[in-house]
Each structure stands twice: as C-alpha cells, then as structure tokens.
Amino acid sequence: METKDNVNNSKSNFFKTKGLMVLLVFFLVIFIILASFALLSSRQDEQTSKERHSTSITTTNYSIKKIVCYSSAYGVNKEETQARWDLSLSQYTDIAIYFDFQKEINSLYIDNISFSNSEENTYSLISLPIEDFGKTPSNNIEIQSTERIDFSSSSPITLRYLNQNFKENCVITDIETPLVFDGSLLKRGKVTLSSLKNTVSFTIHLTDTSGQEFSYPLEIPIPLENKETGENIYSGNYMEENFLTDACFYY
C-alpha cells in the first residue's frame, strides 16, 4: 500500500523527469535554429560571391599565362650519433606565376591568403626572390605571418609555400646511406604524401596606369606527385608546369 510520502515522491520524480525532458527539448530546438541560421548564412554568402563574380567584367588586357611549381624538402639535423640521425623535417613548394599583360600596370599584390588544410600551424606563404627559386631554404629561416604581399616586378611573381618543421624528432637509423637534404628525406622519414596534401588560395590584385583595379582569385594545389608517370617528390624534387586558359582578370 502506497503511503502519502511515497505518492508525493513519485509525483516529485515525475515532474523532475518531465522538467528535464522539457529542458533538453528546449536546448535541442535552440541548437537546430542556430544551425539552420548558420547554414542559411553560409549559403547566402556563397550565392552572393557567385553573383558578384558572374556580374564582374573580365578583360583580356590582363591574364595569367602559366604557373610553375617546384616541390622539395629539407631538414635540420638536431642530433647525430653513431646509431641514428634526429631530424626536423620541412617541405616547400616554390611557385612562379607568369602573366600576359597587354598594358602597363602600376601595382601588383596578393591577399586573402588561406590553406585548405588548416589543422596545423606550420604553413606559410612568403615572397621569394626569383634568383632563389628552387634553392633550399636556410635552416634558420624565420617566418612572419602576413596578410598581404606586394611585388615590385610584374612577371613572373615568385612565392614560396612552406610547411615548416611539420615533423619534429624524425629519427633515421639507416645511417650507412648518406643523407641528401631534398625530397628524399620524406621517404626516409616515412612521411606519406597524403599527409602533405594542401591547397593554397589567394587573390591577385593589380592596378593599371589609370587607377582601375582588377583582381583574380587563384587556388594552387601543392604538387607532390604525378600518378600517371610515377614521378614524385621522393626522388628529390618534383616540378609541374600548368598553362591556363581564360584566366583573365576582372573588375
């Protein structure tokens, strides 16, 4: 036989359970509403960007002719003993962008720099003197993050994508084979090419002699291999040359 206290306890537990369920449903509804707004906002931004690009006017006076990429790697030997090497590995890709300018320009720069693989904080994009294209970076290179890169020359412009010190304390015990500080370090360090995949994106801006501004958004996948030919960065370096069509600037 239920006592008065038992009945009251049952009612209290019922209302507590019901209140908890109502609270959970309330938070679930709030979460769904916020997620819907975020998705809608993202789609609106994407649609606005597409509409802006579709209504932009292109010009054949300024275009991108080709992009040349040279990929390799290097390392810093932090410790060397009779039994092993202890390396810090970095991978770099030098990028040369060739333009077809039918008219003179006053200025040229890039901004909106981003990377598709943003899980690590080891990526950077820096200006590179053309005479250093394809040369191994200095071991003590210091990278400063930048949101804009200006260029004094017009064609080609050269950049260096750097994935710096992405693998610390890489131990190599096969010391009988001499170390070559290039892309072959990645193979000896058991670094998979899939782990290095990335795409660098930025917008190129130019101003002509009349002050008119033009721009072109560019995405460059970091090239590490050619699966059809079997060539890859493990052999020491890997180079690609891509010719572009209809890569005209717009305003």
Short mmCIF file of N, CA and C in Angstrom, two decimals, residues 37-47:
data_model
loop_
_atom_site.label_atom_id
_atom_site.label_comp_id
_atom_site.label_asym_id
_atom_site.label_seq_id
_atom_site.Cartn_x
_atom_site.Cartn_y
_atom_site.Cartn_z
N PHE A 37 20.32 28.77 -39.11
CA PHE A 37 20.74 30.13 -39.45
C PHE A 37 22.15 30.15 -40.00
N ALA A 38 23.06 29.36 -39.37
CA ALA A 38 24.45 29.31 -39.82
C ALA A 38 24.55 28.75 -41.24
N LEU A 39 23.78 27.67 -41.51
CA LEU A 39 23.78 27.06 -42.84
C LEU A 39 23.21 28.02 -43.87
N LEU A 40 22.12 28.70 -43.53
CA LEU A 40 21.50 29.64 -44.44
C LEU A 40 22.43 30.82 -44.74
N SER A 41 23.11 31.30 -43.71
CA SER A 41 24.04 32.42 -43.89
C SER A 41 25.20 32.02 -44.78
N SER A 42 25.70 30.78 -44.59
CA SER A 42 26.81 30.30 -45.41
C SER A 42 26.39 30.20 -46.88
N ARG A 43 25.19 29.68 -47.12
CA ARG A 43 24.70 29.55 -48.49
C ARG A 43 24.46 30.92 -49.13
N GLN A 44 23.97 31.87 -48.34
CA GLN A 44 23.76 33.21 -48.86
C GLN A 44 25.07 33.88 -49.24
N ASP A 45 26.11 33.70 -48.39
CA ASP A 45 27.43 34.26 -48.69
C ASP A 45 28.00 33.65 -49.96
N GLU A 46 27.84 32.32 -50.10
CA GLU A 46 28.34 31.64 -51.29
C GLU A 46 27.62 32.12 -52.54
N GLN A 47 26.29 32.28 -52.42
CA GLN A 47 25.49 32.74 -53.56
C GLN A 47 25.85 34.17 -53.92
#
